Coordinates of C-alpha atoms and ligand atoms in Angstrom, one line a residue:
Chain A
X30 CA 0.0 0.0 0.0
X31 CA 1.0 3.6 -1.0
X32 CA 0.3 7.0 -0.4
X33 CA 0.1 9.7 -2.3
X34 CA -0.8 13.5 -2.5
X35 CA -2.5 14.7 -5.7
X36 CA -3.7 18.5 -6.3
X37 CA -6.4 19.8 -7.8
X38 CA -5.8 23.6 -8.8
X39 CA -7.1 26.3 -11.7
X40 CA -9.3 28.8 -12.0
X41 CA -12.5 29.1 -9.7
X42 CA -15.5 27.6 -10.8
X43 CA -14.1 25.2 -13.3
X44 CA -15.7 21.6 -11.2
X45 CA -12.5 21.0 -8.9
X46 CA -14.8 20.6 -5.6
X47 CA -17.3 18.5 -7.8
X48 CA -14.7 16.3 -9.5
X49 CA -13.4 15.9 -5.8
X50 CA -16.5 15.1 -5.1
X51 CA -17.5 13.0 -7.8
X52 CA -14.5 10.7 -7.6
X53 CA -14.4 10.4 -3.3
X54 CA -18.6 10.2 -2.7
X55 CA -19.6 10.0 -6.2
X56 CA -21.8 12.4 -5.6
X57 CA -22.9 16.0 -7.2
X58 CA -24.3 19.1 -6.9
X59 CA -25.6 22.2 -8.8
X60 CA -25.6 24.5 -6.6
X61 CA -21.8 26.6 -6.1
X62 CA -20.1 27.1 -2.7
X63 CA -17.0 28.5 -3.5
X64 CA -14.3 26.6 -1.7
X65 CA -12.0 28.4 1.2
X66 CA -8.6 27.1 2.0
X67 CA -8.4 23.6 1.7
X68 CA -10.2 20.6 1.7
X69 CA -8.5 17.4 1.9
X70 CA -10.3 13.4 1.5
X71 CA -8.8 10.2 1.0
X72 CA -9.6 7.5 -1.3
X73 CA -8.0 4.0 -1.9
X74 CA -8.1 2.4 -5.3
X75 CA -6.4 -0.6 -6.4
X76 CA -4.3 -0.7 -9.8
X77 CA -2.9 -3.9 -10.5
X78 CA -3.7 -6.2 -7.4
X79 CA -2.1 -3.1 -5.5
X80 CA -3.5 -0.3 -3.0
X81 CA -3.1 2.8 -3.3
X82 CA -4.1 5.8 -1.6
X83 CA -4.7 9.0 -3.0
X84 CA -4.4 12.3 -0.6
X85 CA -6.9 14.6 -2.6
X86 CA -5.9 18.1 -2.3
X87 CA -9.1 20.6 -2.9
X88 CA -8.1 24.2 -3.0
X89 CA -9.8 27.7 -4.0
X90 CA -9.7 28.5 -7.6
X91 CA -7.7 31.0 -8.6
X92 CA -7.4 33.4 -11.9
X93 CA -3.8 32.9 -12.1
X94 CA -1.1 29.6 -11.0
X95 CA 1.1 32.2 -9.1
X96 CA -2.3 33.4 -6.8
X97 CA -2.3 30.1 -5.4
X98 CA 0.6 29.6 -1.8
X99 CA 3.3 27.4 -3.2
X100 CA 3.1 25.7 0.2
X101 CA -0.4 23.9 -1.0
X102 CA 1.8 21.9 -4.0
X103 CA 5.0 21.0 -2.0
X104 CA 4.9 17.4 -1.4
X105 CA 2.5 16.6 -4.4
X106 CA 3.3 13.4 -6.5
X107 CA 0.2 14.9 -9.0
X108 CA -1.4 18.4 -10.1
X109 CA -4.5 18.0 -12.1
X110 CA -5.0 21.3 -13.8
X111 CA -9.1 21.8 -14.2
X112 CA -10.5 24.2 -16.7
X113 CA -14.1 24.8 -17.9
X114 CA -15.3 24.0 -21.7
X115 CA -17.8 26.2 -21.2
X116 CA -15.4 29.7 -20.3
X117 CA -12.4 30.4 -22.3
X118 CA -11.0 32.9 -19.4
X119 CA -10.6 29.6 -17.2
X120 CA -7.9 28.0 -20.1
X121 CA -6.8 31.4 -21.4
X122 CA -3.7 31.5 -19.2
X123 CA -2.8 28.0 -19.8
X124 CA 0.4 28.0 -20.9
X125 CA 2.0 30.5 -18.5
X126 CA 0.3 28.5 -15.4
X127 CA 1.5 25.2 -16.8
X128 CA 4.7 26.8 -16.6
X129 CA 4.6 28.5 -12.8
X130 CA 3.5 24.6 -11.6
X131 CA 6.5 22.9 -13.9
X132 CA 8.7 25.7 -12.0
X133 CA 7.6 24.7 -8.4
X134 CA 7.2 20.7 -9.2
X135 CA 9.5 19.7 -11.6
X136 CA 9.4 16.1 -11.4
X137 CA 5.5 16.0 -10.8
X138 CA 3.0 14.2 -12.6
X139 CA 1.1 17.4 -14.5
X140 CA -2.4 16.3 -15.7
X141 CA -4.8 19.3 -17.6
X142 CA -8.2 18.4 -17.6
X143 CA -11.4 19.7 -19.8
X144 CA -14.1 19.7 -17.1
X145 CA -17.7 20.2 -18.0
X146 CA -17.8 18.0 -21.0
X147 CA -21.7 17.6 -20.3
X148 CA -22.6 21.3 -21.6
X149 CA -20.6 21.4 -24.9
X150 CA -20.8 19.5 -28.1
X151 CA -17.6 17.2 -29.4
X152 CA -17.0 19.9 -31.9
X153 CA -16.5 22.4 -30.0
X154 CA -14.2 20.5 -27.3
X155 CA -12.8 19.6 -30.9
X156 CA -11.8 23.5 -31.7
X157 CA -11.0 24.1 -28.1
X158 CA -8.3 21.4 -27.9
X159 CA -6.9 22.9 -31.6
X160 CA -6.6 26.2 -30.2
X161 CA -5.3 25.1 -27.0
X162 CA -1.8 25.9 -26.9
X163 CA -1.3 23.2 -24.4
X164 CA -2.6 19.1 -25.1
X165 CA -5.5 18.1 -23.0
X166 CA -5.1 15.0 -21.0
X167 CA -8.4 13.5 -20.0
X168 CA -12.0 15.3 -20.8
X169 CA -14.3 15.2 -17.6
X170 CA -17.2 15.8 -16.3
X171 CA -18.1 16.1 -13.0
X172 CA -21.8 15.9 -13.7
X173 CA -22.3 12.6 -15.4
X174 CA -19.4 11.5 -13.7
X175 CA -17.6 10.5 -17.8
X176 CA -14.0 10.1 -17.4
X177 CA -13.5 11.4 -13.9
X178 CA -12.7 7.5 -11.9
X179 CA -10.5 6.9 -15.2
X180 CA -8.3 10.2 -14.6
X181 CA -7.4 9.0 -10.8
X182 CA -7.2 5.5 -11.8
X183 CA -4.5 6.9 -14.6
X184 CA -2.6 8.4 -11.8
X185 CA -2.8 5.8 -9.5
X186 CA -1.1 3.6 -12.3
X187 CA 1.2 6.0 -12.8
X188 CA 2.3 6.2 -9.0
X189 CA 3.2 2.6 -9.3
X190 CA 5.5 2.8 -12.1
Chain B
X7 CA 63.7 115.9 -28.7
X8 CA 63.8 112.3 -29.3
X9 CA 64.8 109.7 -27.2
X10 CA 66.5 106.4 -27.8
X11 CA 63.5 104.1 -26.8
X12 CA 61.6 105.9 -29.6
X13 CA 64.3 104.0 -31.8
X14 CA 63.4 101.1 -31.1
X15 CA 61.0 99.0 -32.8
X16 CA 57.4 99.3 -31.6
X17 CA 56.9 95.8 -30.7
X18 CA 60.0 95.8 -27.9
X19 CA 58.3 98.9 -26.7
X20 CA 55.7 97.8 -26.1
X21 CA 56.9 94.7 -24.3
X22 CA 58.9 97.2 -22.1
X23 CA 55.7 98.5 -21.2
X24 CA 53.8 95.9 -20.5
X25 CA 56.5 94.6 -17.7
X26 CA 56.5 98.1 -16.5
X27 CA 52.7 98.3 -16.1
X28 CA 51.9 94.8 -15.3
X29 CA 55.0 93.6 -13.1
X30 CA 52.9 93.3 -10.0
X31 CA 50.1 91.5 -11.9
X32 CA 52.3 89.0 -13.3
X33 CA 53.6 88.0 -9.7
X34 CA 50.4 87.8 -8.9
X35 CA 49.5 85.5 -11.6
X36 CA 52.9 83.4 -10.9
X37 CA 51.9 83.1 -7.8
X38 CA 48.3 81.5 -8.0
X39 CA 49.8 79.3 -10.7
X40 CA 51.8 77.8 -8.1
X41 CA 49.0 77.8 -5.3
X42 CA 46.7 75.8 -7.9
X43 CA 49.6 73.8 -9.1
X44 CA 50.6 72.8 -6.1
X45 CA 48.3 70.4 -3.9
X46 CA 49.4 71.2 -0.8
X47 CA 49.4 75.1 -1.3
X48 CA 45.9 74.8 -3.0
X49 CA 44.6 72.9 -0.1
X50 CA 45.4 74.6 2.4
X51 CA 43.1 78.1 0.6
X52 CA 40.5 75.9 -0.5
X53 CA 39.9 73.9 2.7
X54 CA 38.7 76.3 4.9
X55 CA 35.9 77.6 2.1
X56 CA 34.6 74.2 1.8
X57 CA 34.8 73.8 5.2
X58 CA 32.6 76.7 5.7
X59 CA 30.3 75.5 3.0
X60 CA 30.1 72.2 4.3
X61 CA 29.4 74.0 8.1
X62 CA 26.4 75.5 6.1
X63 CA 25.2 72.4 4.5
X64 CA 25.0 70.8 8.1
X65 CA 23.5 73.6 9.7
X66 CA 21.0 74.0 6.9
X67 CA 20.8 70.7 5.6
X68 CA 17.3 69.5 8.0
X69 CA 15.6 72.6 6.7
X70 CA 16.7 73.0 3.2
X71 CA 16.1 69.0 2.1
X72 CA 13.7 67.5 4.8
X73 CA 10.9 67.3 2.1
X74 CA 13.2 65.5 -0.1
X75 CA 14.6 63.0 2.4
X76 CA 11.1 62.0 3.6
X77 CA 9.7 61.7 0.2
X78 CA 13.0 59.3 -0.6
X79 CA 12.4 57.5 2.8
X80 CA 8.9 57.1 2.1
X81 CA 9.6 55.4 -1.1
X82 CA 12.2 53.2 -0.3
X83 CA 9.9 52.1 2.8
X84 CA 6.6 51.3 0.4
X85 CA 9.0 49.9 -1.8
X86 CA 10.3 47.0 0.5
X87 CA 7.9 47.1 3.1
X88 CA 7.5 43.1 2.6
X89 CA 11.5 42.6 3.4
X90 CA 11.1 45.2 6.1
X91 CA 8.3 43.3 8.3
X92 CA 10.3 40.4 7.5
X93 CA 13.4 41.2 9.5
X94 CA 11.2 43.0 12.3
X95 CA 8.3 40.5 12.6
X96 CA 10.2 37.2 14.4
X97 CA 11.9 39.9 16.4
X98 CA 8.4 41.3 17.8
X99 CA 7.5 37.2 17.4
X100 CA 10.5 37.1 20.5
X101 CA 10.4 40.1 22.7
X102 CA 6.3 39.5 23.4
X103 CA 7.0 35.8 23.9
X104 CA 9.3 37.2 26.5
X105 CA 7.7 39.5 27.8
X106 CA 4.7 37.2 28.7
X107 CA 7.3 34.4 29.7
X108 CA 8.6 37.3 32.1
X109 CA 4.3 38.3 33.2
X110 CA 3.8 34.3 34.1
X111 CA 6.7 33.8 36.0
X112 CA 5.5 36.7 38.4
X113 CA 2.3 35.4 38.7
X114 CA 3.7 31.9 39.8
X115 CA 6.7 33.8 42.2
X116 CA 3.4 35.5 43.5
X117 CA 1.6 31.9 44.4
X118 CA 4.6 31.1 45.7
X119 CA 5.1 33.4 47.8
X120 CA 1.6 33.6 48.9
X121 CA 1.9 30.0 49.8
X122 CA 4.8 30.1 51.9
X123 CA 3.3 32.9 54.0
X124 CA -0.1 30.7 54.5
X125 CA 1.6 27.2 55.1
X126 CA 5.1 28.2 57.1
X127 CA 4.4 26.9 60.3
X128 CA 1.3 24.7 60.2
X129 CA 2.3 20.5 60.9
X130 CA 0.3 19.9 56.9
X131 CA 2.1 22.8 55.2
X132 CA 5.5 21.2 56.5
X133 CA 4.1 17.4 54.8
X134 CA 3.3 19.1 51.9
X135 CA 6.0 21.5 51.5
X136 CA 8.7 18.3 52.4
X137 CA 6.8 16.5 49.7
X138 CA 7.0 19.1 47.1
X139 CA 10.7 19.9 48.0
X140 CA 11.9 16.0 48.1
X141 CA 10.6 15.5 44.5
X142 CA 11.6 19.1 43.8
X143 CA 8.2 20.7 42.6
X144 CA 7.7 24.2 43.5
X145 CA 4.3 25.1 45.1
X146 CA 2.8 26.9 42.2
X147 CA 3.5 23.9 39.4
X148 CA 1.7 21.8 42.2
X149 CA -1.5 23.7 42.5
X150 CA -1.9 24.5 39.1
X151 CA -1.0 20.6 38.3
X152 CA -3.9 19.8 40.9
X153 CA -6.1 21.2 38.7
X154 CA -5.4 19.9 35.3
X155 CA -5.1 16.6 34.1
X156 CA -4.1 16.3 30.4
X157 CA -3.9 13.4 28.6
X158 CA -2.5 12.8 24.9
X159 CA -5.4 11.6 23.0
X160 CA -3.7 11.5 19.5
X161 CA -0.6 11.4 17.9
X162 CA 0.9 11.7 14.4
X163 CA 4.1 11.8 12.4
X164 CA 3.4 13.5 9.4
X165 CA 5.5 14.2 6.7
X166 CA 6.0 17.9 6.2
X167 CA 5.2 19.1 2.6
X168 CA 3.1 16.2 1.5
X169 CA 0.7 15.5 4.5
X170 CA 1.5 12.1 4.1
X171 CA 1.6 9.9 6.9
X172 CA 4.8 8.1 8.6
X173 CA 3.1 6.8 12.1
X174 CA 0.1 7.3 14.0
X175 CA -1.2 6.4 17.6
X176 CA -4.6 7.1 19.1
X177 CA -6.4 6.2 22.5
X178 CA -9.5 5.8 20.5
X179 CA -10.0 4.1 17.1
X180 CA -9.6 7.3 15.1
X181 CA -10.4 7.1 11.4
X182 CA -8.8 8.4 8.4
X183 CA -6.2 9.6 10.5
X184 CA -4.4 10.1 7.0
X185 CA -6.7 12.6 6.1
X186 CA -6.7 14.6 9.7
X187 CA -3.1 14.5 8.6
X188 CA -3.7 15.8 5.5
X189 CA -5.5 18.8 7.0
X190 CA -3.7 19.4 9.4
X191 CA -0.5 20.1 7.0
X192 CA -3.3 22.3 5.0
X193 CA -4.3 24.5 7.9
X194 CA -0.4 24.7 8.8
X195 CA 1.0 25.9 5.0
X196 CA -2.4 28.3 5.2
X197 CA -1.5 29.9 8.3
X198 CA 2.5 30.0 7.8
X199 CA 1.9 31.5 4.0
X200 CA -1.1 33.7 5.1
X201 CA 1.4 35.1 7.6
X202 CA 4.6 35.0 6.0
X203 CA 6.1 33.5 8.7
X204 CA 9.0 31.6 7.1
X205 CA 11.5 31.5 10.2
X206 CA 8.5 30.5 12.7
X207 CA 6.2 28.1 11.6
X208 CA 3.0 27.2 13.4
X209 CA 3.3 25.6 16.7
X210 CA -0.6 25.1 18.2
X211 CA -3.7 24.6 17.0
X212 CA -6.5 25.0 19.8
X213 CA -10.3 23.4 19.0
X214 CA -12.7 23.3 21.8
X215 CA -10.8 21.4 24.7
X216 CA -8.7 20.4 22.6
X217 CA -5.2 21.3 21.9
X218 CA -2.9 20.5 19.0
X219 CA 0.6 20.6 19.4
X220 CA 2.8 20.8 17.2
X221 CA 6.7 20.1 16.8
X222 CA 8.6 20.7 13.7
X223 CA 11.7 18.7 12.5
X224 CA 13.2 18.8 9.2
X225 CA 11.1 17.1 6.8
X226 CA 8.5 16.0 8.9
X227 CA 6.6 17.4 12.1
X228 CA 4.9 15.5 14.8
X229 CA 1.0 17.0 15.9
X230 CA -0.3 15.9 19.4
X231 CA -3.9 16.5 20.4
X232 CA -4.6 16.6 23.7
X233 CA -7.0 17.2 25.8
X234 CA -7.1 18.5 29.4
X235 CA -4.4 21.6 30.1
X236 CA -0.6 21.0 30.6
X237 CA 1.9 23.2 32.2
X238 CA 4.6 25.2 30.2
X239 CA 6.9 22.6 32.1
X240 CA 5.2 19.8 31.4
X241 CA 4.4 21.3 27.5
X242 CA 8.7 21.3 28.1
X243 CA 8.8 17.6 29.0
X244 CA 6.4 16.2 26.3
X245 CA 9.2 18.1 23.5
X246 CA 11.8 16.4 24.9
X247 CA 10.2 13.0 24.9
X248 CA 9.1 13.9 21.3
X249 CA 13.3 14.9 20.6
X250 CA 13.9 11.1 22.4
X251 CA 11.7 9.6 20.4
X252 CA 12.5 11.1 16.8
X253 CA 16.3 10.5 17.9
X254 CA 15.4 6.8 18.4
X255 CA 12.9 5.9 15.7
X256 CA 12.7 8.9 13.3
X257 CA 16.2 9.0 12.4
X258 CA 15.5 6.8 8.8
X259 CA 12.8 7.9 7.0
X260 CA 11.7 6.8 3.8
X261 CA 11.2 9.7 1.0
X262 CA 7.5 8.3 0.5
X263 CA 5.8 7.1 3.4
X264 CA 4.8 3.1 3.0
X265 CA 3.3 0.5 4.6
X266 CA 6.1 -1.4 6.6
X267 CA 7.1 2.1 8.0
X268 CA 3.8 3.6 8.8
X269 CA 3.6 -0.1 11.2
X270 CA 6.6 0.1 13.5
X271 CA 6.2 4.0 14.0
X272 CA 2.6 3.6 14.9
X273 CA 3.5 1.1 17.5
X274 CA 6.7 2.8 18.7
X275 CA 4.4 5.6 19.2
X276 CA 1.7 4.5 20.5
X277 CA 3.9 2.3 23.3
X278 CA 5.7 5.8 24.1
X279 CA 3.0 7.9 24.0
X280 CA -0.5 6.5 24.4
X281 CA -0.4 3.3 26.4
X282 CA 2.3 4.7 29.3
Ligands
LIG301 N1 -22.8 20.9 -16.0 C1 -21.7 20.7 -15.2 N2 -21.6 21.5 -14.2 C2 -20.5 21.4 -13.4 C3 -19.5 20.4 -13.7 N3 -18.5 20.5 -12.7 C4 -18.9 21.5 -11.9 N4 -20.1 22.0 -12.3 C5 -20.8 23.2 -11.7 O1 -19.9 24.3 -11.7 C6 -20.0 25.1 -10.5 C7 -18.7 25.2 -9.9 O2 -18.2 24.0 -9.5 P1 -17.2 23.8 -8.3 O3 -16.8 22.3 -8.3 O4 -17.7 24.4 -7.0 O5 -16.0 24.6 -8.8 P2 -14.5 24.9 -8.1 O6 -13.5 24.7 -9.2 O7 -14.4 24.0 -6.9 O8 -14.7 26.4 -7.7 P3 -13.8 27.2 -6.6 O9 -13.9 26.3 -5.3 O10 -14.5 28.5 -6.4 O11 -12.5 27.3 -7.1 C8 -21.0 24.3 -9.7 O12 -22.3 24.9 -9.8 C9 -21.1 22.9 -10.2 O13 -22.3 22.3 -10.1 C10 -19.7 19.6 -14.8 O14 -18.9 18.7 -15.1 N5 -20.8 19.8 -15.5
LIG302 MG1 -14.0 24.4 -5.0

């Protein structure tokens, strides 16, 4: 059995409290309560015939990388970068965030995921990911609940190689 | 008449002239040549006017350029105000420590005091006194230990960045204790970043009855709840257990916590700490 932290950061609003949700209660929920701090859960999933726990990090969206204390992603063996399909000010800073976090973990696992899948059409997440300067790694969403077991599972595998 | 200079040609008259006329001027002009040629000589007519000038600048200096040394002060002070509460912050962090270190320990020499004055003399004050002096507790620790009673309810060695766990011990069957780990490590890099305390990091966490101690090593720290209230000497004796302990089990630490580890520290400290 192994434990590892894994952060969920980006802007505020794009789903990281209800993929954190979605993936340790499998629950979700409409309504919006801006998160405060940090919230952290635990949830063990097995990969392989082999435990592993995952240390989810929650923590308040912010507009830029550099808003968020550097303190938060010390000691992180993952980042999941969350943006929203739905709001191109949530992925317009991509590249310069992906950046801050390579300079603060250099030898983490960096994941950047499409949240919100649910409210656009596979064309448009089509033109999004074109444009995108950076390449998205797993397209979520929170709501239906599409791709979101698959992204932790990912890590998890990735944690034991 | 004519004389014999009139002879002469013009231009040697005229030189003839000009050292008549001008003789004393052109000593006088050898002469500064030399004063300004000479270091010494120069010096010693220029000092004393820059002297005076500089006599002036000190005398006048506050009222001619107060305005523009303020307005220079007052930028450089916005400018690095971060670095400047940096260097005096831990120092104010220190002297009110001491000071209410010094407050305390005048409100215990007062119990003492008090208590020597009410017991000297009387045959149970002499018991009690003989008591406290064979096992060398002053009065005041006594009657403030008589009414306390704490008790280390939980205990955890957590990893410092991470959160992650290395050992945990509890009197009750605490769950997820990897996630009270977690968050505790959360609340700790809130407070020490919201605070910008980077030489002190957090020590206590208080939550109803509760209290949280914590001791920070290197690349982990150790967090104690308990419950109940403890003395600053006893707070003293619990850190040097917890120095003990990490000398004797904590010297080793894998870089990512795992199972085997996270066994023989929970029952080192659960033996040391919990089960006494
Ligand atoms: N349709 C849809 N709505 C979502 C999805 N994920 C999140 N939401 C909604 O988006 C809103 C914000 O979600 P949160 O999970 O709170 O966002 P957050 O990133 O945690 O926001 P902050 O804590 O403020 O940084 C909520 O109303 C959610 O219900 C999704 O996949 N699909
Ligand atoms: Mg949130």
């Amino acid at each position: 059995m192994i434990s590892r932290k894994v952060i969920l950061t980006g802007s505020f609003g794009v789903g990281k409290t209800s993929l954190f949700r979605r993936f340790i209660t499998n629950t979700f929920s409409e309504k919006y309560i801006t998160t405060i701090g940090v919230k952290v859960d635990k949830k063990t999933v097995e990969v392989k015939g082999q435990e592993v726990s995952i240390l989810l990090w929650d923590i308040a969206g912010e507009i830029k990388q550099d808003k968020v204390p550097k303190s938060y992603f010390l000691g992180a063996s993952a980042i999941i970068y969350v943006f929203d399909l739905t709001r191109p000010s949530t992925y317009k800073n991509i590249s310069t965030d992906m950046k801050i976090l390579n300079d603060i973990l250099p030898d983490s696992i960096l994941k950047i995921v499409a949240n919100k899948a649910d409210m656009v059409n596979a064309s448009a997440i089509d033109t999004i990911s074109s444009e995108l300067e950076e390449s998205i790694d797993v397209i979520t969403s929170a709501k239906t609940g599409e791709n979101v077991d698959e992204l932790f599972l990912g890590l998890a595998a990735d944690f034991l190689n | 008449m004519v004389t014999t200079s009139q002879t002469k040609p013009d231009k040697e008259l005229l030189n003839q002239l000009q050292s008549i006329l001008l003789k004393d001027d052109r000593v006088t002009i050898e002469r500064l040549q030399k004063t300004i040629d000479d270091p010494v000589l120069f010096s010693e007519k220029v000092s004393p006017i820059i002297e005076e000038r500089m006599n002036f600048f000190k005398e006048n200096f506050p009222k001619e350029f107060q305005a523009t040394v303020d307005k220079m002060i007052e930028r450089k002070l916005k400018a690095s105000q971060e670095e400047i509460l940096d260097v005096i912050y831990p120092v104010m962090g220190k002297m009110i420590k001491k000071y209410v270190n010094h407050q305390i320990q005048m409100v215990k020499d007062g119990i003492d005091e008090s208590i020597k004055k009410t017991f000297s003399g009387s045959g149970k004050g002499f018991l009690w006194r003989m008591k406290n002096s064979l096992f060398g507790i002053k009065a005041s620790d006594q009657i403030i230990h008589d009414l306390r009673d704490f008790q280390v309810e939980e205990i955890y060695v957590i990893q410092r960045n991470s959160g992650l766990l290395f050992g945990s011990a509890s009197t009750e069957n605490t769950i997820d204790q990897d996630v009270i780990a977690g968050m505790l490590t959360a609340i700790k890099s809130f407070v020490e970043d919201a605070f910008k305390r980077e030489r002190e990091d957090l020590e206590m966490i208080e939550y109803g009855t509760y209290k949280i101690l914590l001791q920070n090593f290197y690349s982990y720290y150790i967090a104690i709840a308990i419950s109940g209230t403890m003395s600053s000497s006893e707070r003293e004796d619990l850190a040097n257990e917890l120095l003990n302990f990490a000398t004797e089990y904590l010297k080793s630490l894998p870089a990512e916590p795992d199972g085997e580890t996270f066994k023989s520290i929970s029952t080192a400290l659960n033996d040391s700490f919990i089960k006494k």
